[in-house]
Tab-separated table of C-alpha atoms in Angstrom:
chain	number	residue	atom	x	y	z
A	1	MET	CA	46.195	-8.561	-0.275
A	2	ARG	CA	42.728	-6.913	-2.065
A	3	THR	CA	40.022	-6.013	0.223
A	4	THR	CA	36.761	-5.033	-0.989
A	5	THR	CA	33.158	-4.531	0.545
A	6	GLY	CA	31.241	-6.231	-2.214
A	7	VAL	CA	27.823	-5.445	-3.818
A	8	ARG	CA	24.437	-6.909	-2.810
A	9	MET	CA	22.006	-7.306	-5.362
A	10	PRO	CA	18.861	-4.950	-4.489
A	11	HIS	CA	15.765	-6.704	-4.036
A	12	LEU	CA	13.841	-6.198	-7.251
A	13	ALA	CA	10.416	-7.086	-8.997
A	14	THR	CA	9.818	-7.317	-12.511
A	15	HIS	CA	6.392	-7.061	-14.245
A	16	GLN	CA	5.279	-7.420	-18.038
A	17	GLY	CA	2.509	-4.805	-18.945
A	18	ALA	CA	-0.435	-5.677	-21.066
A	19	GLY	CA	1.756	-3.794	-24.137
A	20	GLY	CA	4.792	-5.591	-23.362
A	21	LEU	CA	6.227	-2.860	-21.565
A	22	THR	CA	8.704	-4.175	-18.685
A	23	ILE	CA	8.400	-2.555	-15.433
A	24	THR	CA	11.166	-3.157	-12.888
A	25	ALA	CA	10.534	-2.075	-9.018
A	26	SER	CA	12.530	-1.743	-6.081
A	27	VAL	CA	11.444	-0.837	-2.852
A	28	LEU	CA	13.782	1.916	-0.747
A	29	PRO	CA	11.684	3.549	1.560
A	30	THR	CA	14.674	5.935	2.672
A	31	VAL	CA	12.292	8.900	2.376
A	32	PRO	CA	8.521	9.240	1.362
A	33	MET	CA	9.007	9.526	-2.031
A	34	VAL	CA	8.786	7.498	-5.373
A	35	GLN	CA	10.998	7.789	-8.552
A	36	ALA	CA	9.573	6.889	-11.883
A	37	HIS	CA	11.727	6.660	-14.966
A	38	LEU	CA	10.564	5.812	-18.454
A	39	ALA	CA	13.149	4.975	-21.043
A	40	VAL	CA	11.757	5.169	-24.666
A	41	PRO	CA	14.084	4.151	-27.661
A	42	LEU	CA	13.701	6.762	-30.366
A	43	ARG	CA	13.442	6.034	-34.174
A	44	LEU	CA	16.410	7.701	-35.509
A	45	ARG	CA	17.019	7.135	-38.935
A	46	ASP	CA	17.969	10.566	-40.275
A	47	ARG	CA	18.388	14.417	-39.141
A	48	SER	CA	14.643	15.111	-39.497
A	49	ASP	CA	13.809	12.445	-37.229
A	50	LEU	CA	16.288	13.776	-34.922
A	51	ALA	CA	14.847	17.166	-35.049
A	52	ALA	CA	11.051	15.431	-34.793
A	53	CYS	CA	12.208	13.542	-31.484
A	54	ASP	CA	13.864	16.509	-30.062
A	55	VAL	CA	10.415	18.496	-30.170
A	56	LEU	CA	8.661	15.744	-29.052
A	57	THR	CA	10.646	15.906	-26.096
A	58	ALA	CA	10.218	19.186	-25.609
A	59	CYS	CA	6.526	18.730	-25.832
A	60	TRP	CA	6.405	16.707	-23.084
A	61	PRO	CA	6.913	18.907	-20.079
A	62	ASP	CA	4.251	21.505	-21.500
A	63	LEU	CA	1.582	18.696	-21.344
A	64	PRO	CA	-1.100	19.503	-18.946
A	65	ALA	CA	-0.819	16.551	-17.050
A	66	CYS	CA	2.413	17.225	-16.201
A	67	ALA	CA	1.356	20.524	-14.912
A	68	ARG	CA	-1.147	19.461	-13.045
A	69	PHE	CA	1.470	16.686	-11.430
A	70	GLU	CA	4.061	19.827	-10.624
A	71	GLN	CA	0.977	21.818	-9.126
A	72	ARG	CA	0.879	18.695	-6.879
A	73	GLY	CA	4.296	19.131	-6.004
A	74	GLY	CA	5.910	16.649	-8.138
A	75	ILE	CA	8.643	17.072	-10.300
A	76	VAL	CA	8.842	16.510	-14.123
A	77	HIS	CA	11.980	15.870	-16.220
A	78	VAL	CA	12.292	14.985	-19.833
A	79	ARG	CA	15.669	14.602	-22.083
A	80	ARG	CA	17.290	12.611	-24.749
A	81	ASN	CA	20.374	10.753	-24.577
A	82	ARG	CA	21.006	9.567	-27.912
A	83	GLN	CA	18.561	7.279	-29.182
A	84	TRP	CA	16.575	7.277	-25.732
A	85	MET	CA	13.778	9.548	-24.430
A	86	TYR	CA	13.996	9.751	-20.821
A	87	PHE	CA	11.028	10.823	-18.704
A	88	SER	CA	11.237	10.948	-15.069
A	89	LEU	CA	8.584	11.849	-12.480
A	90	VAL	CA	9.187	12.371	-8.772
A	91	CYS	CA	6.483	12.812	-5.881
A	92	ALA	CA	5.391	11.882	-2.540
A	93	ALA	CA	4.465	8.237	-2.154
A	94	ASP	CA	0.881	8.759	-1.594
A	95	GLN	CA	0.717	10.356	-5.198
A	96	LEU	CA	1.174	7.186	-6.871
A	97	PRO	CA	-2.794	7.459	-8.302
A	98	LEU	CA	-1.511	11.058	-9.541
A	99	LEU	CA	2.052	9.319	-10.989
A	100	ALA	CA	0.309	6.733	-13.077
A	101	HIS	CA	-2.106	9.407	-14.825
A	102	THR	CA	0.453	11.327	-15.624
A	103	LEU	CA	2.429	8.402	-17.329
A	104	ALA	CA	-0.530	7.188	-19.336
A	105	ALA	CA	-1.116	10.803	-20.267
A	106	ALA	CA	1.964	11.224	-21.639
A	107	VAL	CA	2.161	7.954	-23.712
A	108	HIS	CA	-0.975	8.553	-25.192
A	109	ALA	CA	-0.222	12.691	-25.565
A	110	GLU	CA	-1.655	14.246	-28.667
A	111	TYR	CA	0.037	17.280	-30.430
A	112	PRO	CA	-2.019	20.431	-31.235
A	113	GLU	CA	-0.065	23.071	-33.249
A	114	ASP	CA	-0.231	25.262	-29.820
A	115	LEU	CA	1.774	22.666	-27.999
A	116	VAL	CA	4.485	21.985	-31.124
A	117	ARG	CA	5.058	25.698	-31.812
A	118	PRO	CA	6.179	26.813	-28.602
A	119	ALA	CA	7.993	23.597	-28.257
A	120	ALA	CA	9.673	23.879	-31.159
A	121	ALA	CA	11.133	27.429	-30.626
A	122	LYS	CA	12.119	25.952	-27.255
A	123	ALA	CA	14.103	23.389	-28.626
A	124	ALA	CA	15.576	25.247	-31.380
A	125	GLN	CA	16.949	27.483	-28.838
A	126	GLN	CA	18.647	24.644	-26.603
A	127	ALA	CA	20.106	23.368	-29.889
A	128	GLY	CA	21.328	26.944	-30.730
A	129	LEU	CA	22.960	27.561	-27.459
A	130	ALA	CA	24.432	23.692	-27.528
A	131	VAL	CA	25.737	23.994	-30.878
A	132	ALA	CA	28.360	26.808	-30.059
A	133	GLN	CA	29.399	24.682	-27.197
A	134	PRO	CA	33.070	23.404	-28.158
A	135	ALA	CA	32.124	20.417	-26.589
A	136	VAL	CA	29.540	19.330	-28.639
A	137	GLU	CA	31.358	20.122	-31.986
A	138	ALA	CA	34.272	17.810	-30.820
A	139	THR	CA	31.902	15.250	-29.899
A	140	ARG	CA	30.380	15.532	-33.634
A	141	ARG	CA	33.594	15.674	-35.415
A	142	LEU	CA	34.718	12.385	-32.921
A	143	TRP	CA	32.054	10.343	-34.422
A	144	GLU	CA	32.954	11.413	-37.799
A	145	ALA	CA	36.381	10.351	-37.733
A	146	VAL	CA	34.850	7.170	-36.032
A	147	TYR	CA	32.555	6.220	-38.558
A	148	GLY	CA	33.374	7.996	-41.634
A	149	HIS	CA	29.714	10.190	-41.004
A	150	LEU	CA	27.672	11.187	-38.277
A	151	PRO	CA	24.708	8.938	-37.170
A	152	PRO	CA	21.975	10.667	-35.652
A	153	LEU	CA	21.530	8.967	-32.653
A	154	ALA	CA	25.208	9.953	-31.864
A	155	ASP	CA	24.423	13.258	-32.350
A	156	PRO	CA	24.435	15.290	-29.291
A	157	VAL	CA	22.165	17.660	-30.921
A	158	PRO	CA	20.184	18.080	-34.144
A	159	ASP	CA	20.327	21.567	-36.540
A	160	PRO	CA	18.340	24.424	-34.846
A	161	GLY	CA	16.807	25.510	-38.163
A	162	GLU	CA	15.656	21.692	-38.620
A	163	VAL	CA	14.253	21.902	-34.869
A	164	LEU	CA	12.412	25.257	-35.906
A	165	THR	CA	10.463	23.973	-38.859
A	166	VAL	CA	9.256	20.594	-37.475
A	167	SER	CA	5.127	20.315	-37.721
A	168	ALA	CA	2.708	18.930	-35.512
A	169	ARG	CA	2.238	15.978	-38.253
A	170	GLN	CA	5.792	15.102	-37.767
A	171	VAL	CA	5.595	15.134	-34.252
A	172	THR	CA	2.579	12.762	-33.966
A	173	ALA	CA	4.338	10.326	-36.712
A	174	ALA	CA	7.545	10.405	-34.556
A	175	HIS	CA	5.455	9.779	-31.281
A	176	ALA	CA	3.355	6.862	-33.118
A	177	GLN	CA	6.720	5.424	-34.361
A	178	SER	CA	8.664	5.547	-31.322
A	179	VAL	CA	6.872	5.564	-28.294
A	180	ASP	CA	6.227	2.140	-27.794
A	181	PRO	CA	5.807	-0.335	-24.662
A	182	GLY	CA	7.371	-3.301	-26.220
A	183	PRO	CA	10.870	-1.921	-26.328
A	184	SER	CA	10.510	0.573	-23.300
A	185	HIS	CA	11.307	0.209	-19.855
A	186	LEU	CA	9.934	1.607	-16.521
A	187	VAL	CA	11.747	1.530	-13.593
A	188	VAL	CA	10.287	2.717	-10.088
A	189	VAL	CA	12.213	3.299	-6.834
A	190	GLY	CA	11.167	4.306	-3.522
A	191	ASP	CA	8.469	3.880	-0.496
A	192	LEU	CA	5.973	1.892	-2.585
A	193	ASP	CA	3.750	-1.722	-2.142
A	194	VAL	CA	4.966	-3.417	-5.057
A	195	ASP	CA	1.632	-5.001	-5.852
A	196	ARG	CA	-0.347	-2.142	-5.749
A	197	LEU	CA	2.132	-0.583	-7.926
A	198	PHE	CA	1.645	-2.855	-10.563
A	199	ALA	CA	-2.116	-2.887	-10.481
A	200	ARG	CA	-2.209	0.809	-10.629
A	201	LEU	CA	0.169	1.180	-13.340
A	202	ASP	CA	-1.885	-1.690	-15.104
A	203	ALA	CA	-5.030	0.085	-15.031
A	204	ALA	CA	-3.438	3.279	-16.120
A	205	LEU	CA	-1.172	1.859	-19.121
A	206	GLY	CA	-3.092	-1.116	-19.991
A	207	SER	CA	-4.389	0.510	-23.034
A	208	TRP	CA	-0.749	1.819	-24.069
A	209	HIS	CA	-0.032	-0.487	-27.476
A	210	GLY	CA	2.800	-0.331	-29.984
A	211	PRO	CA	2.095	0.248	-33.753
A	212	ALA	CA	0.272	-2.529	-35.832
A	213	ASP	CA	3.519	-2.846	-38.054
A	214	PRO	CA	6.935	-2.532	-35.931
A	215	ALA	CA	9.251	-0.185	-38.050
A	216	PRO	CA	12.791	-2.664	-39.347
A	217	GLN	CA	15.622	-2.573	-36.825
A	218	LEU	CA	18.354	0.292	-37.371
A	219	PRO	CA	21.342	-1.018	-39.413
A	220	SER	CA	24.298	-1.920	-37.351
A	221	LEU	CA	26.964	0.990	-36.524
A	222	ARG	CA	30.742	-0.113	-37.825
A	223	PRO	CA	33.837	1.926	-36.902
A	224	LEU	CA	36.208	2.628	-40.046
A	225	SER	CA	38.920	0.121	-40.291
A	226	ASP	CA	40.852	3.218	-41.141
A	227	ARG	CA	42.614	4.340	-37.873
A	228	SER	CA	43.387	8.380	-37.963
A	229	VAL	CA	43.514	11.686	-36.332
A	230	HIS	CA	42.054	14.603	-38.034
A	231	ARG	CA	42.877	17.806	-36.786
A	232	HIS	CA	39.892	20.669	-37.407
A	233	ALA	CA	41.172	24.162	-36.711
A	234	ARG	CA	38.819	26.359	-34.517
A	235	PRO	CA	39.519	30.234	-34.265
A	236	GLY	CA	38.903	31.695	-30.966
A	237	TRP	CA	38.652	28.908	-28.938
A	238	GLN	CA	40.356	28.925	-25.863
A	239	GLN	CA	41.450	25.326	-25.363
A	240	THR	CA	42.310	22.487	-27.931
A	241	LEU	CA	39.720	19.711	-27.621
A	242	ILE	CA	41.246	16.259	-28.085
A	243	ARG	CA	38.949	12.889	-28.613
A	244	LEU	CA	40.091	9.816	-29.281
A	245	ALA	CA	38.085	6.520	-29.458
A	246	ALA	CA	39.133	2.927	-29.667
A	247	PRO	CA	36.804	-0.114	-30.514
A	248	SER	CA	36.151	-1.903	-26.771
A	249	SER	CA	35.185	-5.401	-25.773
A	250	SER	CA	30.986	-5.834	-26.451
A	251	ARG	CA	28.941	-5.204	-23.547
A	252	GLN	CA	27.280	-8.097	-23.883
A	253	ASP	CA	30.081	-10.128	-23.470
A	254	ILE	CA	30.355	-10.604	-19.561
A	255	ASP	CA	33.574	-12.152	-19.818
A	256	ALA	CA	35.392	-9.401	-21.051
A	257	LEU	CA	33.529	-6.717	-20.115
A	258	PRO	CA	34.650	-6.192	-16.376
A	259	ALA	CA	38.283	-6.354	-17.530
A	260	ALA	CA	37.285	-3.431	-19.865
A	261	LEU	CA	35.720	-1.286	-17.802
A	262	ALA	CA	38.329	-1.675	-15.068
A	263	ALA	CA	40.717	-0.651	-17.771
A	264	ALA	CA	39.087	2.294	-18.502
A	265	LEU	CA	38.563	3.238	-14.956
A	266	ILE	CA	42.539	3.031	-14.331
A	267	LEU	CA	43.407	4.530	-17.226
A	268	GLY	CA	40.712	7.776	-16.992
A	269	GLY	CA	37.711	7.116	-14.903
A	270	ASN	CA	38.347	9.056	-11.514
A	271	PHE	CA	40.902	12.239	-10.414
A	272	SER	CA	43.493	9.519	-9.753
A	273	SER	CA	43.766	7.832	-13.079
A	274	LYS	CA	46.704	7.860	-15.122
A	275	VAL	CA	45.978	10.353	-17.664
A	276	MET	CA	44.464	12.986	-15.277
A	277	THR	CA	47.538	12.168	-13.072
A	278	VAL	CA	50.178	12.781	-16.111
A	279	LEU	CA	48.142	15.172	-18.267
A	280	ARG	CA	46.940	17.632	-15.150
A	281	GLU	CA	48.629	17.057	-11.562
A	282	GLN	CA	51.764	15.944	-13.062
A	283	LEU	CA	52.715	18.247	-16.461
A	284	GLY	CA	49.894	20.648	-16.183
A	285	LEU	CA	48.925	20.257	-19.559
A	286	ALA	CA	44.991	19.380	-19.020
A	287	TYR	CA	42.328	20.885	-17.456
A	288	ARG	CA	40.276	17.831	-17.699
A	289	ALA	CA	41.097	14.456	-19.077
A	290	THR	CA	38.915	11.222	-18.968
A	291	ALA	CA	38.723	7.960	-20.067
A	292	GLN	CA	35.027	6.079	-20.393
A	293	ILE	CA	33.792	3.138	-22.245
A	294	THR	CA	30.735	4.324	-23.825
A	295	GLY	CA	28.116	2.696	-26.099
A	296	ILE	CA	26.690	3.862	-29.654
A	297	TRP	CA	23.895	1.845	-30.599
A	298	ASP	CA	25.306	-1.529	-30.879
A	299	SER	CA	29.273	-0.526	-30.870
A	300	ASP	CA	31.207	-0.254	-27.756
A	301	MET	CA	34.158	2.635	-27.671
A	302	LEU	CA	36.784	3.823	-25.329
A	303	VAL	CA	36.469	7.477	-25.564
A	304	ILE	CA	39.396	9.597	-24.404
A	305	GLU	CA	38.889	13.028	-23.595
A	306	ALA	CA	41.354	15.909	-22.996
A	307	ASP	CA	40.835	19.779	-22.970
A	308	VAL	CA	44.608	21.685	-23.163
A	309	ALA	CA	46.110	24.657	-23.936
A	310	PRO	CA	46.762	25.141	-27.765
A	311	ALA	CA	50.271	25.572	-27.092
A	312	THR	CA	50.759	22.082	-25.667
A	313	VAL	CA	48.965	19.705	-27.725
A	314	ASP	CA	51.650	18.332	-29.386
A	315	GLN	CA	53.146	17.433	-26.022
A	316	ALA	CA	49.711	16.400	-24.938
A	317	MET	CA	49.348	13.960	-27.711
A	318	SER	CA	52.953	12.354	-26.900
A	319	GLN	CA	52.020	11.763	-23.345
A	320	LEU	CA	48.830	10.278	-24.473
A	321	GLY	CA	50.269	7.703	-27.021
A	322	LYS	CA	53.118	7.154	-24.215
A	323	LEU	CA	50.398	6.097	-21.658
A	324	LEU	CA	48.146	4.621	-23.676
A	325	GLU	CA	51.249	2.064	-25.364
A	326	GLU	CA	52.699	1.441	-21.914
A	327	PHE	CA	49.239	0.449	-20.466
A	328	ALA	CA	48.838	-1.458	-23.595
A	329	THR	CA	51.814	-3.452	-22.724
A	330	THR	CA	52.527	-4.068	-19.439
A	331	GLY	CA	48.877	-3.317	-17.814
A	332	PRO	CA	48.348	-2.237	-14.436
A	333	THR	CA	50.285	-2.904	-11.087
A	334	GLU	CA	48.453	-5.151	-8.565
A	335	ARG	CA	47.882	-1.260	-6.682
A	336	GLU	CA	46.542	0.170	-9.480
A	337	LEU	CA	43.820	-2.721	-9.882
A	338	ALA	CA	43.195	-2.773	-6.168
A	339	ALA	CA	42.073	0.927	-6.113
A	340	ALA	CA	39.947	0.233	-8.824
A	341	VAL	CA	38.123	-2.567	-7.441
A	342	GLY	CA	37.769	-0.430	-4.115
A	343	TYR	CA	36.873	2.469	-6.511
A	344	SER	CA	34.214	0.705	-8.274
A	345	HIS	CA	32.523	-1.106	-5.685
A	346	GLY	CA	32.173	2.027	-3.502
A	347	ALA	CA	30.434	3.709	-6.531
A	348	TYR	CA	28.088	0.574	-6.932
A	349	ASN	CA	27.085	0.787	-3.414
A	350	LEU	CA	26.435	4.537	-3.266
A	351	ALA	CA	24.713	4.646	-6.452
A	352	LEU	CA	22.186	1.656	-5.237
A	353	GLY	CA	22.107	3.470	-1.958
A	354	SER	CA	19.604	6.349	-2.996
A	355	GLN	CA	16.336	6.276	-4.920
A	356	SER	CA	17.327	8.508	-7.592
A	357	SER	CA	20.458	7.041	-8.485
A	358	ARG	CA	19.100	3.342	-7.866
A	359	ALA	CA	16.697	4.155	-10.629
A	360	SER	CA	19.350	5.580	-12.815
A	361	CYS	CA	21.477	2.488	-12.146
A	362	LEU	CA	18.710	0.039	-12.920
A	363	LEU	CA	17.819	1.851	-16.094
A	364	SER	CA	21.288	2.373	-17.637
A	365	TYR	CA	21.606	-1.651	-17.383
A	366	LEU	CA	18.054	-1.906	-18.982
A	367	THR	CA	18.964	0.472	-22.082
A	368	ASN	CA	22.221	-1.164	-22.568
A	369	GLY	CA	20.311	-4.649	-22.875
A	370	GLN	CA	22.170	-6.027	-19.971
A	371	PRO	CA	20.497	-8.446	-17.711
A	372	LEU	CA	19.789	-6.894	-14.044
A	373	SER	CA	21.695	-9.934	-12.373
A	374	ARG	CA	24.883	-8.168	-13.544
A	375	ILE	CA	24.739	-5.501	-11.144
A	376	SER	CA	26.860	-7.539	-8.797
A	377	GLU	CA	27.883	-10.144	-11.056
A	378	ILE	CA	30.194	-7.272	-13.100
A	379	PRO	CA	31.670	-6.307	-9.382
A	380	ALA	CA	32.017	-9.989	-8.186
A	381	ARG	CA	33.940	-10.763	-11.407
A	382	THR	CA	35.869	-7.282	-11.137
A	383	ALA	CA	37.143	-8.119	-7.818
A	384	GLU	CA	38.017	-11.791	-9.629
A	385	LEU	CA	40.078	-9.591	-11.818
A	386	THR	CA	44.215	-10.222	-12.296
A	387	CYS	CA	46.638	-7.737	-13.608
A	388	ARG	CA	47.102	-10.181	-16.621
A	389	ASP	CA	43.124	-9.594	-17.463
A	390	VAL	CA	43.287	-5.962	-17.227
A	391	ARG	CA	46.371	-6.000	-19.266
A	392	GLN	CA	44.766	-8.251	-22.009
A	393	ALA	CA	41.632	-5.843	-22.060
A	394	ALA	CA	44.062	-2.802	-22.267
A	395	ALA	CA	45.834	-4.233	-25.319
A	396	LEU	CA	42.702	-3.154	-27.259
A	397	PHE	CA	43.114	0.551	-26.462
A	398	HIS	CA	46.761	0.602	-28.297
A	399	PRO	CA	47.372	4.213	-29.751
A	400	ARG	CA	47.395	2.165	-33.178
A	401	ASN	CA	43.840	1.450	-32.610
A	402	MET	CA	42.517	5.102	-31.974
A	403	SER	CA	40.497	7.277	-34.197
A	404	GLY	CA	39.591	10.679	-33.213
A	405	VAL	CA	40.051	14.593	-33.613
A	406	ILE	CA	42.115	17.630	-32.278
A	407	CYS	CA	39.624	20.524	-32.425
A	408	GLU	CA	42.906	23.070	-32.271
A	409	GLY	CA	42.159	26.351	-30.762
A	410	THR	CA	44.236	28.281	-32.859
A	411	ALA	CA	43.736	31.511	-35.601
A	412	PRO	CA	44.736	29.837	-39.063
A	413	SER	CA	43.518	31.699	-41.853
A	414	THR	CA	40.124	29.376	-42.660
A	415	ASP	CA	37.965	27.956	-40.221
A	416	ASP	CA	38.618	24.477	-40.919
A	417	GLU	CA	42.324	24.218	-42.050
A	418	ALA	CA	43.742	20.959	-42.376
A	419	GLY	CA	47.128	20.877	-41.111
A	420	SER	CA	49.935	17.842	-39.545
A	421	VAL	CA	48.470	16.037	-36.685
A	422	PRO	CA	50.668	15.304	-33.914
A	423	SER	CA	51.097	11.526	-33.639
A	424	ILE	CA	49.135	9.530	-31.248
A	425	THR	CA	51.753	6.587	-31.585
A	426	PRO	CA	55.148	7.402	-29.759
A	427	ARG	CA	58.233	7.330	-32.453
């Protein structure tokens, strides 16, 4: 008998700003604080856009308005994740006027050389540290294998040399092109009066408008039809990083999405999942092993990650192939499905119970093009899933549908030597 606690939809209020900005507010007075998270979609057509937008992101924390905000006890955080720039402000509830002023200053920012040059140096240093990380290299190689090239919006980090040469003119152009209220989202959660919040934000952001000639839509991304796993030798690496991906149900398909999410959770979404239990706990082959649904622009993929010792890569690939084929063929047990439903409901309720997690949850739905009603709809549909439903979703994750890479920590004679690839398909 499956028992769940259910997920209650939080009370939300939505407001459309003068420039088209969508503002979503949720009252949660657990502490006398307010969390505001602005998500701005970036125009990443090529690598120069990627570098310019990373410098743009590095400029915002150094704006004078952000310095004043922090001097009054507020917290500022800015980051880029794929094609989105996230600007987060946290402050005491009585600092709402300052919060609104800081948002306005950021979206109307100007970029003199004395702001851009140190920001470019900082962004280049961060990019240099990131590109040296094996996980970043493996992620880049994965999307190259999936799409046949590395789309800028899938690249975790730009080239440090390109970042260092970004000019104030490029950053100004990137701002004009990307910092547009129409496709942006602002989520505010905390101890607040909704009507007063909307009035304050309208006054502060009323003059924020997008470009007169909106840029055309970025082209769709489509995975290659050829499914193969490529090997890249990486001398000096202490671990071998396995990265695999298979197309999943679209996040827009509400009839198929809950089953796909449940399948990914059972496969590798928590510490008791199949790949973690087998690869790490039973066989000791992997330090970490995960599986999750991720979206790259308009395509949705199941991504499997496993970090293993170089000597065990053949065994790990064989076990992954067996797990995927068995799961695609037989699906979950009733016990596995019940555990997944309970875990996902608990995770939803925890996320909605704190100000920061609720704000992040709301923003994740909005930036993925999901109506907020699905915060309760997806858990409700997940509770109704049968093992057959999840098996049908898991069929998409059969080994024959997998593309990927093995970034192998061996010591060959060249830095990127091709070699035989352990099969993901069981023999």
